[in-house]
Coordinates of C-alpha atoms and ligand atoms in Angstrom, one line a residue:
Chain T
M8 CA -11.7 35.1 -18.6
P9 CA -15.0 34.5 -20.5
R10 CA -16.2 30.9 -20.1
V11 CA -16.3 28.9 -23.3
K12 CA -19.8 27.8 -24.0
P13 CA -19.8 24.0 -24.5
R14 CA -20.9 23.1 -28.0
P15 CA -24.3 21.4 -28.4
L16 CA -22.7 18.1 -29.4
T17 CA -20.5 17.9 -26.2
R18 CA -23.5 18.9 -24.2
L19 CA -25.5 15.9 -25.5
M20 CA -22.6 13.5 -24.8
W21 CA -23.2 12.8 -21.1
P22 CA -26.9 12.4 -21.3
S23 CA -26.7 10.0 -24.2
A24 CA -24.0 8.0 -22.5
L25 CA -26.3 7.7 -19.4
L26 CA -29.2 6.6 -21.6
V27 CA -27.1 3.9 -23.1
V28 CA -25.9 2.6 -19.8
L29 CA -29.5 2.6 -18.4
A30 CA -30.8 0.7 -21.4
W31 CA -28.1 -1.8 -21.2
A32 CA -28.8 -2.3 -17.4
A33 CA -32.5 -2.7 -18.0
H34 CA -32.0 -5.2 -20.7
S35 CA -29.6 -7.4 -18.7
T36 CA -31.8 -7.4 -15.6
E37 CA -34.8 -8.4 -17.8
V38 CA -36.8 -5.3 -16.9
S39 CA -40.0 -5.6 -18.8
I40 CA -43.1 -3.5 -18.6
G41 CA -45.1 -6.4 -20.0
G42 CA -43.8 -8.7 -17.2
L43 CA -45.2 -6.4 -14.6
F44 CA -48.4 -5.1 -16.2
G45 CA -49.1 -7.8 -18.9
A46 CA -51.9 -10.3 -18.5
E47 CA -49.7 -12.8 -16.7
G48 CA -48.2 -10.2 -14.4
R49 CA -51.6 -8.7 -13.7
A50 CA -53.1 -12.0 -12.8
Q51 CA -50.2 -12.9 -10.4
M52 CA -50.4 -9.5 -8.7
G53 CA -54.2 -9.8 -8.5
R54 CA -54.0 -13.1 -6.7
F55 CA -51.4 -11.8 -4.3
I56 CA -53.2 -8.6 -3.5
G57 CA -56.5 -10.4 -3.3
G58 CA -55.0 -12.9 -0.9
L59 CA -54.0 -10.2 1.5
F60 CA -57.6 -9.6 2.4
P61 CA -59.1 -10.2 4.8
P62 CA -55.9 -9.9 6.9
E63 CA -55.4 -12.5 9.7
L64 CA -56.4 -10.7 12.9
S65 CA -57.4 -13.5 15.2
P66 CA -56.3 -12.7 18.8
D67 CA -54.3 -16.0 18.9
Y68 CA -52.4 -15.1 15.8
L69 CA -51.7 -11.5 16.9
F70 CA -50.6 -12.7 20.3
G71 CA -48.2 -15.1 18.7
L72 CA -46.5 -12.1 16.9
V73 CA -45.5 -10.4 20.1
G74 CA -42.6 -12.7 20.8
P75 CA -41.1 -12.3 17.3
A76 CA -41.7 -8.6 17.3
I77 CA -39.8 -8.2 20.6
E78 CA -37.1 -10.4 19.3
T79 CA -36.6 -8.2 16.3
V80 CA -36.3 -5.1 18.4
Q81 CA -33.9 -6.9 20.7
M82 CA -31.8 -8.0 17.8
S83 CA -31.6 -4.5 16.4
L84 CA -30.8 -3.0 19.8
L85 CA -28.1 -5.5 20.7
G86 CA -26.6 -5.2 17.2
A87 CA -26.3 -1.4 17.6
V88 CA -25.0 -1.5 21.2
F89 CA -22.4 -4.3 20.6
G90 CA -21.5 -2.7 17.3
A91 CA -20.9 0.6 19.0
M92 CA -18.7 -1.1 21.6
I93 CA -16.5 -2.6 18.9
A94 CA -16.6 0.6 16.7
A95 CA -15.5 3.0 19.4
P96 CA -11.9 1.8 19.9
L97 CA -11.4 1.0 16.2
A98 CA -12.6 4.5 15.3
A99 CA -10.2 6.1 17.8
V100 CA -7.3 4.3 16.2
A101 CA -8.7 4.9 12.7
M102 CA -9.0 8.7 13.1
R103 CA -6.7 11.1 11.5
A104 CA -5.8 14.1 13.6
P105 CA -3.4 16.5 12.0
G106 CA -1.1 18.1 14.5
L107 CA -2.3 15.8 17.4
D108 CA 0.0 13.0 16.6
H109 CA 2.1 12.4 19.6
A110 CA 5.0 14.8 19.3
G111 CA 7.4 12.0 20.2
A112 CA 6.2 9.7 17.4
R113 CA 9.4 9.0 15.5
G114 CA 11.0 5.9 14.1
W115 CA 9.3 2.7 15.1
R116 CA 6.5 4.5 17.0
A117 CA 5.5 6.3 13.9
H118 CA 5.5 3.1 12.0
A119 CA 3.5 1.3 14.7
R120 CA 1.0 4.2 14.5
A121 CA 0.7 3.9 10.8
L122 CA 0.2 0.2 11.0
A123 CA -2.5 0.4 13.7
Y124 CA -4.3 3.1 11.6
G125 CA -4.2 0.9 8.4
T126 CA -5.3 -2.2 10.3
A127 CA -8.2 -0.5 12.0
R128 CA -9.4 1.0 8.7
G129 CA -9.0 -2.3 7.0
I130 CA -11.1 -4.1 9.6
L131 CA -13.8 -1.5 9.5
N132 CA -13.9 -1.7 5.7
V133 CA -14.3 -5.5 5.7
M134 CA -17.0 -5.4 8.3
R135 CA -18.9 -2.7 6.4
T136 CA -18.5 -3.8 2.8
I137 CA -19.8 -7.3 3.4
P138 CA -23.6 -7.0 3.5
D139 CA -25.3 -7.9 6.8
L140 CA -27.2 -10.6 4.9
V141 CA -24.0 -12.3 4.0
W142 CA -22.8 -12.0 7.5
A143 CA -26.0 -13.6 8.7
L144 CA -25.6 -16.5 6.3
M145 CA -22.0 -17.0 7.6
F146 CA -23.1 -16.9 11.2
I147 CA -26.0 -19.2 10.6
A148 CA -23.5 -21.7 9.2
A149 CA -21.4 -21.2 12.2
V150 CA -23.8 -21.0 15.1
G151 CA -27.0 -22.2 13.5
L152 CA -30.4 -20.7 12.7
G153 CA -32.0 -18.2 15.1
P154 CA -31.8 -14.7 16.5
F155 CA -28.2 -15.1 17.8
S156 CA -26.9 -15.3 14.2
G157 CA -28.9 -12.2 13.5
V158 CA -27.4 -10.3 16.5
L159 CA -23.9 -11.3 15.4
A160 CA -24.5 -10.2 11.8
L161 CA -26.0 -6.9 12.9
T162 CA -23.2 -6.3 15.4
V163 CA -20.5 -6.8 12.8
H164 CA -22.1 -4.8 10.1
S165 CA -23.1 -2.0 12.6
A166 CA -19.5 -1.9 13.9
G167 CA -18.2 -1.4 10.4
L168 CA -20.6 1.5 9.7
L169 CA -20.4 3.1 13.1
G170 CA -16.6 2.9 13.1
K171 CA -16.4 4.8 9.9
L172 CA -19.0 7.4 11.0
Y173 CA -17.4 7.7 14.5
S174 CA -14.0 8.4 13.0
E175 CA -15.5 11.0 10.7
A176 CA -17.3 12.6 13.7
L177 CA -14.1 12.6 15.6
E178 CA -12.1 14.1 12.7
S179 CA -14.6 16.9 12.2
V180 CA -14.2 18.5 15.6
D181 CA -12.5 21.8 15.9
L182 CA -8.9 20.8 16.6
A183 CA -7.7 24.2 17.7
P184 CA -8.8 24.0 21.3
V185 CA -7.6 20.5 21.4
H186 CA -4.1 21.7 20.4
S187 CA -4.2 24.0 23.4
L188 CA -4.9 21.1 25.7
Q189 CA -1.9 19.3 24.2
A190 CA 0.2 22.4 24.6
A191 CA -0.8 22.5 28.3
G192 CA 0.7 19.0 28.8
V193 CA -2.4 16.7 28.4
G194 CA -1.4 13.3 27.0
A195 CA -2.8 11.5 24.0
V196 CA -5.6 9.8 25.9
G197 CA -6.6 12.9 27.8
V198 CA -6.7 14.9 24.6
L199 CA -9.1 12.4 23.1
V200 CA -11.3 12.1 26.2
W201 CA -11.5 15.8 27.3
G202 CA -10.7 17.5 24.0
V203 CA -12.2 15.5 21.2
L204 CA -15.1 13.5 22.7
P205 CA -17.1 16.3 24.3
Q206 CA -17.1 18.2 21.0
A207 CA -18.2 15.1 19.0
A208 CA -20.7 13.8 21.5
G209 CA -23.8 15.1 19.6
P210 CA -22.9 13.4 16.3
L211 CA -21.7 10.3 18.0
I212 CA -25.0 9.8 19.8
S213 CA -26.9 10.7 16.7
V214 CA -25.3 8.2 14.4
T215 CA -25.6 5.4 17.0
L216 CA -29.4 5.9 17.3
Y217 CA -29.7 6.2 13.6
Q218 CA -27.9 2.8 13.3
W219 CA -30.5 1.3 15.6
E220 CA -33.2 2.6 13.3
C221 CA -31.4 1.0 10.3
N222 CA -30.9 -2.2 12.3
I223 CA -34.6 -2.8 12.8
R224 CA -35.2 -2.8 9.1
A225 CA -32.1 -5.0 8.6
A226 CA -33.2 -7.4 11.4
M227 CA -36.4 -7.9 9.4
V228 CA -34.6 -8.9 6.3
L229 CA -32.2 -11.2 8.2
G230 CA -35.3 -13.1 9.4
F231 CA -35.8 -14.1 5.8
V232 CA -32.7 -16.2 5.8
G233 CA -33.5 -17.7 9.2
A234 CA -32.0 -15.3 11.6
G235 CA -35.1 -15.1 13.8
G236 CA -37.7 -12.4 14.6
L237 CA -40.6 -11.1 12.6
G238 CA -38.7 -11.5 9.3
Q239 CA -38.7 -15.2 9.7
R240 CA -42.5 -15.1 10.1
I241 CA -42.9 -13.1 6.9
D242 CA -40.7 -15.6 5.1
L243 CA -42.8 -18.4 6.4
A244 CA -46.1 -16.8 5.4
M245 CA -44.7 -16.2 1.8
R246 CA -43.6 -19.8 1.5
L247 CA -46.9 -21.2 2.8
F248 CA -48.9 -18.8 0.5
R249 CA -50.6 -17.4 3.6
Y250 CA -51.0 -14.0 2.1
E251 CA -53.7 -13.0 4.6
E252 CA -50.9 -13.1 7.3
M253 CA -48.7 -10.9 5.1
L254 CA -50.8 -7.8 5.5
T255 CA -50.8 -8.2 9.3
L256 CA -47.1 -8.8 9.4
L257 CA -46.4 -5.8 7.2
A258 CA -48.6 -3.6 9.5
V259 CA -46.7 -4.8 12.6
L260 CA -43.4 -4.1 10.8
L261 CA -44.5 -0.6 9.9
L262 CA -45.6 -0.1 13.5
L263 CA -42.3 -1.3 14.9
V264 CA -40.2 0.8 12.5
T265 CA -42.2 3.9 13.1
A266 CA -42.1 3.4 16.9
V267 CA -38.3 2.9 16.8
D268 CA -37.9 5.9 14.5
R269 CA -39.9 8.1 16.8
L270 CA -38.3 6.9 20.0
S271 CA -34.8 7.3 18.6
A272 CA -35.6 10.8 17.2
A273 CA -37.0 11.8 20.6
I274 CA -33.9 10.5 22.5
R275 CA -31.6 12.2 20.0
G276 CA -33.4 15.5 20.2
R277 CA -33.2 15.5 24.0
L278 CA -29.6 14.4 24.3
V279 CA -28.3 16.6 21.7
R280 CA -30.1 19.6 23.1
S281 CA -28.8 18.9 26.6
L282 CA -25.2 18.8 25.4
Chain Z
M241 CA 18.5 17.9 37.1
A242 CA 15.9 20.6 37.7
T243 CA 12.9 20.1 40.0
A244 CA 9.4 20.1 38.8
H245 CA 9.0 23.8 39.7
G246 CA 12.3 25.0 38.5
T247 CA 13.1 26.8 41.7
A248 CA 16.2 24.7 42.2
F249 CA 17.2 25.5 38.6
G250 CA 19.7 28.2 39.3
G251 CA 22.0 29.6 36.7
G252 CA 22.0 29.9 33.0
P253 CA 19.2 30.8 30.5
I254 CA 15.7 29.4 31.2
V255 CA 15.4 28.6 27.5
R256 CA 18.4 27.6 25.5
I257 CA 18.2 26.8 21.8
R258 CA 21.2 25.4 20.0
N259 CA 21.6 24.8 16.2
L260 CA 17.9 24.3 15.9
R261 CA 16.9 23.0 12.5
K262 CA 13.4 22.1 11.3
C263 CA 12.4 20.7 8.0
F264 CA 9.0 20.1 6.6
G265 CA 9.7 17.4 4.0
Q266 CA 12.5 18.9 1.9
V267 CA 11.9 22.4 3.0
E268 CA 14.2 23.7 5.7
V269 CA 12.1 26.2 7.7
L270 CA 14.6 26.8 10.5
K271 CA 18.3 26.8 9.7
D272 CA 20.6 26.6 12.6
V273 CA 18.9 28.9 15.1
D274 CA 20.6 29.8 18.4
M275 CA 18.8 31.7 21.2
D276 CA 19.1 32.1 24.9
V277 CA 16.4 33.5 27.0
E278 CA 17.1 34.6 30.5
R279 CA 14.6 34.4 33.3
G280 CA 12.3 37.4 33.3
E281 CA 13.3 38.4 29.8
V282 CA 10.7 39.5 27.2
V283 CA 11.9 38.6 23.7
V284 CA 10.0 40.0 20.8
I285 CA 10.3 38.0 17.6
L286 CA 9.4 39.7 14.3
G287 CA 9.8 39.0 10.7
P288 CA 7.9 38.5 7.5
S289 CA 5.2 35.9 7.1
G290 CA 6.7 32.4 6.5
S291 CA 10.1 33.3 8.1
G292 CA 9.7 30.5 10.7
K293 CA 8.5 32.4 13.8
S294 CA 5.6 30.2 14.7
T295 CA 7.7 27.1 14.0
L296 CA 10.4 28.3 16.4
L297 CA 7.8 28.8 19.2
R298 CA 6.2 25.5 18.5
C299 CA 9.6 23.7 18.7
V300 CA 10.1 25.1 22.2
N301 CA 7.2 23.0 23.6
R302 CA 7.7 20.4 20.9
L303 CA 4.4 20.9 19.2
E304 CA 6.7 20.5 16.2
E305 CA 9.5 18.0 16.4
P306 CA 12.9 19.6 15.7
T307 CA 14.8 18.0 12.9
G308 CA 18.1 18.8 14.5
G309 CA 19.8 20.7 17.3
E310 CA 18.9 21.0 21.0
I311 CA 16.3 22.9 23.0
W312 CA 16.6 23.1 26.7
L313 CA 14.1 24.4 29.3
E314 CA 15.4 24.9 32.8
G315 CA 18.1 22.4 32.3
I316 CA 15.9 19.7 30.7
Q317 CA 16.4 18.8 27.1
V318 CA 13.0 19.3 25.5
N319 CA 13.7 17.2 22.4
H320 CA 15.4 14.3 24.1
P321 CA 13.6 11.1 23.3
K322 CA 13.6 10.1 27.0
T323 CA 12.1 13.4 28.2
N324 CA 8.4 13.3 29.2
I325 CA 7.2 16.1 27.0
N326 CA 4.0 16.6 29.0
E327 CA 6.0 17.5 32.1
V328 CA 7.9 20.1 30.0
R329 CA 4.7 21.5 28.6
E330 CA 3.2 22.0 32.0
R331 CA 5.8 24.7 32.6
I332 CA 5.2 26.5 29.2
G333 CA 2.1 28.5 28.7
M334 CA 1.1 29.1 25.1
V335 CA -1.3 31.5 23.6
F336 CA -2.4 31.1 20.0
Q337 CA -3.5 33.6 17.4
S338 CA -6.9 31.9 17.1
F339 CA -7.7 31.8 20.9
N340 CA -8.4 28.0 20.8
L341 CA -11.1 28.0 23.4
F342 CA -13.6 25.1 23.7
P343 CA -16.9 26.4 22.4
H344 CA -18.9 24.2 24.7
L345 CA -17.2 25.4 27.9
T346 CA -17.6 28.8 29.7
A347 CA -14.7 31.1 30.3
K348 CA -14.3 29.5 33.7
G349 CA -14.7 26.0 32.3
N350 CA -12.0 26.6 29.8
V351 CA -9.6 27.9 32.5
L352 CA -10.4 24.9 34.7
L353 CA -9.8 22.0 32.3
A354 CA -6.1 21.7 32.2
Q355 CA -5.7 22.6 35.8
R356 CA -7.9 19.7 36.8
K357 CA -6.5 17.2 34.3
V358 CA -2.9 18.0 34.2
L359 CA -2.1 19.5 37.6
K360 CA -4.9 17.4 39.3
R361 CA -6.0 20.3 41.3
S362 CA -9.1 19.9 43.4
K363 CA -12.3 21.4 42.0
A364 CA -12.3 24.1 44.7
E365 CA -8.7 25.1 44.2
A366 CA -8.9 25.1 40.4
E367 CA -12.0 27.3 40.6
R368 CA -10.4 29.7 43.0
I369 CA -7.4 30.0 40.6
A370 CA -9.6 30.3 37.6
L371 CA -11.5 33.2 39.1
E372 CA -8.3 34.8 40.2
Q373 CA -6.8 34.7 36.8
L374 CA -9.9 35.8 35.0
E375 CA -10.0 38.7 37.4
R376 CA -6.4 39.5 36.6
V377 CA -7.2 39.7 32.8
G378 CA -10.2 41.9 33.5
L379 CA -12.9 39.4 33.0
G380 CA -14.1 38.9 36.6
D381 CA -17.6 39.7 35.4
R382 CA -17.6 37.3 32.4
V383 CA -16.6 34.0 34.0
D384 CA -19.9 32.2 33.1
Y385 CA -20.0 33.5 29.5
Y386 CA -19.4 31.1 26.6
P387 CA -16.7 32.0 24.0
A388 CA -19.4 32.9 21.5
Q389 CA -20.8 35.5 23.9
L390 CA -17.4 37.2 24.2
S391 CA -15.5 39.6 21.9
G392 CA -12.3 38.4 20.3
G393 CA -10.3 40.4 22.7
Q394 CA -12.1 38.9 25.7
Q395 CA -11.7 35.4 24.3
Q396 CA -8.0 36.0 23.9
R397 CA -7.8 37.2 27.5
V398 CA -9.5 34.0 28.6
A399 CA -6.9 32.1 26.7
I400 CA -4.2 34.1 28.6
A401 CA -5.9 33.4 31.9
R402 CA -6.0 29.7 31.0
A403 CA -2.3 29.6 30.4
L404 CA -1.5 31.6 33.5
S405 CA -3.6 29.3 35.7
M406 CA -1.0 26.6 35.1
N407 CA 1.7 28.6 36.7
P408 CA 3.9 28.6 33.7
H409 CA 7.6 29.5 33.9
V410 CA 7.7 30.7 30.3
M411 CA 4.9 32.1 28.1
L412 CA 4.8 31.8 24.4
F413 CA 2.6 34.3 22.4
D414 CA 2.1 33.7 18.7
E415 CA 0.7 36.8 17.1
V416 CA -2.1 36.9 19.7
T417 CA -3.5 40.2 18.5
S418 CA -3.3 39.6 14.7
A419 CA -6.9 38.2 14.5
L420 CA -8.4 41.0 16.6
D421 CA -10.2 44.1 15.5
P422 CA -7.9 47.1 16.1
E423 CA -10.0 48.5 19.0
L424 CA -9.7 45.2 20.9
V425 CA -5.9 44.9 20.6
R426 CA -5.1 47.2 23.4
G427 CA -6.9 45.3 26.1
V428 CA -4.8 42.2 25.3
L429 CA -1.6 44.1 25.1
D430 CA -2.2 45.7 28.4
V431 CA -2.6 42.3 30.0
M432 CA 0.7 41.2 28.4
K433 CA 2.5 44.4 29.6
E434 CA 1.3 43.7 33.1
L435 CA 2.7 40.2 32.9
A436 CA 6.0 41.4 31.6
R437 CA 6.2 44.0 34.5
G438 CA 5.5 41.1 36.9
G439 CA 8.7 39.4 35.7
M440 CA 7.2 36.7 33.5
T441 CA 9.6 35.2 30.9
M442 CA 8.0 35.7 27.5
L443 CA 8.7 34.9 23.9
V444 CA 6.4 37.1 21.9
V445 CA 5.9 36.9 18.1
T446 CA 4.2 40.2 17.3
H447 CA 4.3 43.2 15.0
E448 CA 3.1 45.6 17.6
M449 CA 6.1 48.0 17.7
G450 CA 4.7 50.1 20.5
F451 CA 4.4 47.0 22.7
A452 CA 7.9 45.8 21.7
R453 CA 9.5 49.2 22.5
E454 CA 7.8 49.5 25.8
V455 CA 8.4 46.1 27.3
A456 CA 10.8 44.0 25.2
S457 CA 14.2 43.4 26.7
R458 CA 15.3 42.2 23.3
A459 CA 14.0 42.2 19.7
V460 CA 14.9 39.4 17.3
F461 CA 14.4 39.8 13.6
M462 CA 14.0 36.6 11.6
D463 CA 13.9 36.0 7.9
G464 CA 14.1 32.8 5.8
G465 CA 14.5 30.6 8.9
V466 CA 17.5 32.4 10.4
I467 CA 17.9 35.1 12.9
V468 CA 19.1 38.1 10.9
E469 CA 19.8 40.4 13.8
E470 CA 18.9 41.0 17.4
G471 CA 19.4 43.6 20.0
S472 CA 17.5 46.1 22.2
P473 CA 14.3 47.2 20.5
A474 CA 15.9 50.7 20.1
E475 CA 18.9 49.2 18.3
V476 CA 16.9 47.0 16.0
F477 CA 14.1 49.4 15.2
D478 CA 16.0 52.7 15.0
N479 CA 19.4 51.5 13.7
P480 CA 18.9 48.2 11.9
R481 CA 22.2 46.9 10.7
H482 CA 20.8 44.7 7.9
E483 CA 19.2 45.6 4.7
R484 CA 16.5 43.0 5.2
T485 CA 15.5 44.4 8.6
R486 CA 15.3 47.9 7.2
D487 CA 13.1 46.6 4.3
F488 CA 10.8 44.8 6.7
L489 CA 10.5 47.7 9.2
G490 CA 9.8 50.0 6.3
H491 CA 6.9 47.8 5.3
I492 CA 5.2 47.5 8.6
T493 CA 5.5 51.1 9.8
Ligands
ADP684 N1 2.9 21.8 9.2 C1 3.6 22.3 8.2 N2 3.9 21.6 7.1 C2 4.6 22.1 6.0 N3 5.1 23.3 6.0 C3 4.9 24.1 7.1 C4 4.1 23.7 8.2 N4 4.1 24.6 9.1 C5 4.8 25.7 8.6 N5 5.2 25.4 7.3 C6 6.0 26.3 6.5 O1 7.1 26.7 7.2 C7 7.4 28.0 6.9 C8 7.5 28.8 8.2 O2 6.2 28.9 8.7 P1 5.8 29.7 10.1 O3 6.7 29.2 11.1 O4 4.4 29.5 10.3 O5 6.2 31.1 9.7 P2 5.7 32.5 10.4 O6 5.1 32.2 11.7 O7 7.0 33.3 10.5 O8 4.8 33.2 9.4 C9 6.4 28.5 5.9 O9 6.9 28.4 4.6 C10 5.3 27.5 6.1 O10 4.6 27.3 4.9
MG685 MG1 3.1 32.5 12.3

């Protein structure tokens, strides 16, 4: 069957609709070229950029950053590890495995299974959809300012993300060999441990390390609201108009993020290759 | 009550299927199927695609849950809610059309896994048996190869060795040569013939008429979820009583 060529008018419909939406969005968010590059904007930017130089590089100051920097890395790491520990069991329950469902599951068992599945998915969705920043604010309200709130926020948010990614990794394994294990008399737990996990190990490790990388950036932002680490220093520098400290802080941040990225990529490469 | 090894299970068919029904949603795929398989029998099941052959085999080890009827293996009702299905499955070897080997394990690793995890054999014993069974299917020199390094026929023979290493009392074969290139089919069939001669009880879904004539004690023709006719291979293949059987045989030969 020959494809009908869309008429020019129809072809223009979607692009124009998109333009309208963009224009509307720009208007409501007060996007203005003038605001950024106009005289006033230019002056503000100039003051800020000028203030960055010369950066604060006194040994005392730099030495004082070591603690917060380590704290940020610790927050990101703990968030990823605790998050993974919460995500793993939830993902195992929240995974769909056609044909693996316990042959005996009938009646109330089937209902219990469906309920567990729905609950696990629901918990993961809530943990993931609420932004880490909002989690941080809630935990700060609960346990006070400081890195502990940051760790909790990162843990919950990481658990939500990892849970979803884990269950996807588990679902994407080749189920055929797993079925053969089941046919040989291996029970549900054994099927997961010996059939599914070994095949998913690569992706599982990968996404966990990637989550750590994301957490280091997130840990920084959480500092702005008082959850400790280097972010809190950046917030402080901004508030006190100590722009000369900003450049140093940003450089340290860049260094940290790069280091973590490299490290995690290296670990990932090694582990995944050795599997 | 039968013992775990079925030796004390004396008389009667090793597999007994009564009024088996299976529905997927509203669709009735098996309609009142009865079948008895005696120890040492080789039953070949054939029929058009979609007639319910795979579903029948998969009900025997309850990979599919029967909707109605009863299935017995060595005096244990397979589909009784109180039956520990994994104990039943230990006694049933199954070989699939698609081999179903773990890609990250070698031939030996694949044969070891269920022995270790289900039968709790020691590493040494499981290895000895794995090598023995791989030897038996003609792969003594391929034990350390990964599935990707083996031909389809070799992979299927690994799958057979894997099933045999569990000392099954019954073997189920579901179109195990259908996914193979023609030149690889023979090696797999030869292994199965050997098994049949050794007295293994086998339920074999296949369209390999030569194999069926040579080793089957019985041929069963299914269509539309029912057993249309059964008898010795000669009876069913050379003198089919039913129109549908004649049609089907006319198509595949
Ligand atoms: N898991 C399933 N869900 C729904 N329908 C199925 C399922 N498995 C098999 N069927 C249907 O049951 C019928 C019999 O299938 P099957 O036993 O695989 O036939 P055969 O092995 O003889 O080709 C087919 O119509 C098939 O579509
Ligand atoms: Mg089939």
